[in-house]
């Protein structure tokens, strides 16, 4: 029950993160700056310049917005192409991750046996991690471009200093939720990554391996039987009848106290 609850929580958290990342692709105000806004008149004249991944826009104080769409794909600024590509790659990986995790969850009745479902869940967690890293790289590339201009000491005439907009922060929060879901998924399938160790008993050249239980092992030491009743060899050299006869010959002919009085 605890495993199911953790997997359901991870599915909801990671899916919400991908919804945040998907919403940022269509949101405005990836970067924004304003000009004017100084006093001295009863009308405060101000203008906003803002951009997203698809267009550049200008909004004046009368709320009239004029936009210029970016040209075709091979004519867009290279860093915009890089951000688009990284985000789309991350969303594609996220789609496969959600499907694999849905099939591999314990509460679903599709996906095969338990071991197969755990492997699907582990593969989905890997896809989640790779997709979130791709998205984070896209956001960091965009942030680096804005920061280089904003913190530059000297900029060319006509170059504006932009600030980060809300979609950047929403996307970073979404990536954090995806990574949190990956941690929850990994906590439920860590047995696949680190399988249980086995206890090996070695005696007289033969070995005996017993899987360790999920709980505490009562005794994992080394046991050496007594020499009183001889040696019992395990192997294919002798037949079962010869082993039993050899064991009976080495048994001492001593009657118990109960048989002595009968």
C-alpha positions in Angstrom: 0.0 0.0 0.0 2.8 2.4 0.8 4.5 1.6 -2.5 1.3 2.4 -4.4 0.8 5.7 -2.6 4.4 6.8 -3.4 4.0 5.9 -7.0 0.7 7.7 -7.4 2.2 10.8 -5.7 5.2 10.6 -8.0 2.9 10.3 -11.1 0.8 13.4 -10.1 3.9 15.5 -9.2 5.8 14.7 -12.4 2.8 15.1 -14.6 2.1 18.5 -13.0 5.7 19.5 -13.7 5.3 18.6 -17.4 2.1 20.6 -17.6 4.0 23.6 -16.3 6.8 23.2 -18.8 4.2 22.7 -21.6 2.4 25.9 -20.6 5.6 28.0 -20.8 6.0 27.1 -24.5 2.9 29.2 -25.3 3.2 31.9 -22.6 4.2 35.5 -23.3 6.7 37.7 -21.4 9.7 35.4 -21.4 11.7 38.6 -21.2 10.3 42.1 -20.6 11.6 45.7 -20.1 9.9 49.0 -19.9 10.8 52.5 -21.1 9.5 55.8 -19.7 7.2 55.9 -16.7 8.7 59.1 -15.4 6.6 61.8 -13.7 6.3 65.4 -14.6 2.9 65.2 -16.4 -0.6 64.1 -15.5 -0.2 61.3 -18.1 2.6 58.8 -17.4 3.9 57.7 -20.7 5.4 54.2 -20.6 6.1 51.4 -23.1 6.8 47.7 -22.6 9.0 45.6 -24.9 8.6 41.9 -24.4 9.3 38.6 -26.2 8.6 34.9 -26.1 9.8 32.0 -28.2 7.7 33.0 -31.2 7.5 36.8 -31.5 8.7 40.3 -30.3 6.1 42.7 -29.1 5.6 46.3 -28.1 2.8 47.6 -25.8 2.2 51.2 -25.1 0.4 53.0 -22.3 -2.9 52.7 -24.1 -2.7 48.9 -24.1 -2.2 48.7 -27.8 0.1 45.8 -28.7 2.1 45.5 -31.9 4.0 42.2 -32.5 6.5 40.9 -35.0 6.5 37.2 -35.5 9.8 35.5 -35.8 10.7 34.3 -39.4 10.8 30.7 -40.5 12.8 28.1 -38.5 16.1 28.4 -40.4 16.1 32.2 -40.0 15.5 32.5 -36.3 18.2 33.6 -33.9 20.4 30.6 -33.0 19.8 30.7 -29.3 16.1 30.8 -29.8 16.4 27.7 -32.0 18.4 26.0 -29.3 15.8 26.8 -26.6 13.0 25.5 -28.7 14.8 22.3 -29.6 15.8 21.6 -26.0 12.3 22.1 -24.7 10.7 20.1 -27.5 13.2 17.3 -26.9 12.4 17.3 -23.2 8.6 17.2 -23.8 9.0 14.3 -26.1 11.0 12.4 -23.5 8.4 13.4 -20.9 5.6 11.8 -23.0 7.4 8.5 -23.2 8.2 8.8 -19.5 4.6 9.3 -18.5 3.5 6.3 -20.6 6.1 4.0 -19.1 5.4 5.1 -15.6 1.7 4.6 -16.0 2.2 1.1 -17.3 4.7 0.3 -14.6 2.8 1.5 -11.6 1.6 -1.1 -9.2 -2.0 0.1 -9.1 -2.5 -0.5 -12.8 -3.4 -3.9 -14.1 -1.5 -3.7 -17.4 2.2 -3.9 -18.1 2.9 -7.6 -17.3 4.4 -9.2 -14.2 5.7 -7.3 -11.2 9.3 -7.5 -12.4 8.5 -6.2 -15.8 6.4 -3.4 -14.3 9.3 -2.4 -12.1 11.6 -2.2 -15.1 9.1 -0.1 -17.0 8.9 2.2 -14.0 12.6 2.5 -13.9 12.8 3.3 -17.6 10.1 6.0 -17.1 12.1 7.5 -14.3 15.2 7.7 -16.5 13.2 9.4 -19.3 11.8 11.8 -16.7 15.3 12.7 -15.6 16.7 13.1 -19.1 13.7 15.3 -20.2 14.0 17.5 -17.1 17.7 18.0 -17.8 17.0 19.0 -21.4 14.4 21.5 -20.2 16.6 23.0 -17.6 19.4 23.4 -20.2 16.9 25.3 -22.4 15.9 27.6 -19.7 19.5 28.2 -18.6 20.5 29.0 -22.2 17.8 31.7 -22.3 18.7 33.1 -18.9 22.4 33.2 -19.9 21.5 35.2 -23.0 19.5 37.8 -21.0 22.0 38.0 -18.2 24.9 38.7 -20.6 23.1 41.7 -21.9 21.6 42.9 -18.6 24.9 42.8 -16.6 27.1 44.1 -19.4 28.9 47.3 -18.6 28.6 48.7 -22.1 25.9 47.8 -24.7 25.5 49.0 -28.2 23.0 51.8 -28.9 19.5 50.5 -29.3 20.1 47.3 -27.3 17.6 46.9 -24.5 18.3 45.4 -21.1 15.6 42.8 -20.4 14.4 41.2 -17.2 13.3 37.6 -16.7 9.6 36.9 -17.1 7.2 34.6 -15.3 7.5 31.7 -17.8 11.1 31.1 -16.9 10.3 30.7 -13.2 7.3 28.5 -13.9 9.4 26.3 -16.1 12.1 25.9 -13.4 9.5 25.0 -10.9 8.1 22.4 -13.3 11.5 20.9 -13.7 12.0 20.7 -9.9 8.6 18.8 -9.6 9.7 16.4 -12.3 13.0 15.6 -10.5 11.0 15.2 -7.3 8.8 12.7 -9.0 11.9 10.8 -10.2 13.2 10.5 -6.6 9.8 9.1 -5.5 9.9 6.6 -8.4 13.4 5.5 -7.6 12.5 5.0 -4.0 10.0 2.3 -5.0 12.2 0.4 -7.4 15.6 0.6 -5.7 15.6 -3.2 -5.3 16.3 -3.4 -9.1 19.2 -1.0 -8.9 20.7 -2.6 -5.8 19.5 -6.2 -5.6 19.5 -8.1 -2.3 22.7 -9.8 -1.4 22.9 -13.5 -0.7 24.5 -15.4 2.2 27.0 -18.0 1.0 27.9 -21.0 3.2 31.1 -22.8 2.4 31.9 -26.1 3.9 34.3 -28.9 2.8 34.7 -27.5 -0.7 30.9 -27.2 -1.3 28.8 -24.0 -1.3 25.3 -23.3 -0.3 23.6 -20.0 -1.2 20.4 -18.8 0.4 18.7 -15.5 -0.4 18.5 -13.1 2.4 14.9 -12.3 3.6 13.4 -8.9 3.3 13.4 -8.5 7.0 16.2 -9.2 9.4 18.1 -12.3 9.0 18.1 -14.3 12.3 21.4 -16.0 11.7 23.9 -15.4 8.9 27.0 -16.9 10.4 29.1 -20.0 9.6 28.0 -23.4 10.9 30.4 -26.3 11.0 28.8 -29.6 12.0 30.5 -32.0 14.4 32.9 -34.8 13.3 31.1 -37.3 15.4 28.9 -38.7 12.7 31.5 -38.6 9.9 31.5 -36.6 6.7 28.6 -36.3 4.3 29.8 -35.3 0.8 27.6 -33.4 -1.6 28.3 -33.9 -5.3 27.6 -36.1 -8.3 30.5 -38.6 -7.6 28.4 -41.0 -5.4 24.9 -42.2 -5.6 22.3 -41.4 -3.0 22.3 -45.0 -1.7 26.1 -45.0 -1.2 25.9 -41.7 0.7 23.2 -43.1 3.0 25.2 -46.3 3.6 28.4 -44.4 4.4 26.5 -42.2 6.8 25.0 -45.2 8.6 28.4 -46.9 8.9 29.9 -43.9 10.7 27.1 -43.7 13.2 28.2 -45.0 16.6 26.4 -48.1 18.0 25.4 -46.5 21.3 22.0 -47.2 22.8 20.1 -44.4 24.5 19.1 -44.6 28.1 15.5 -45.2 27.2 16.4 -48.3 25.1 18.6 -49.7 27.8 15.7 -50.1 30.2 13.4 -51.7 27.7 
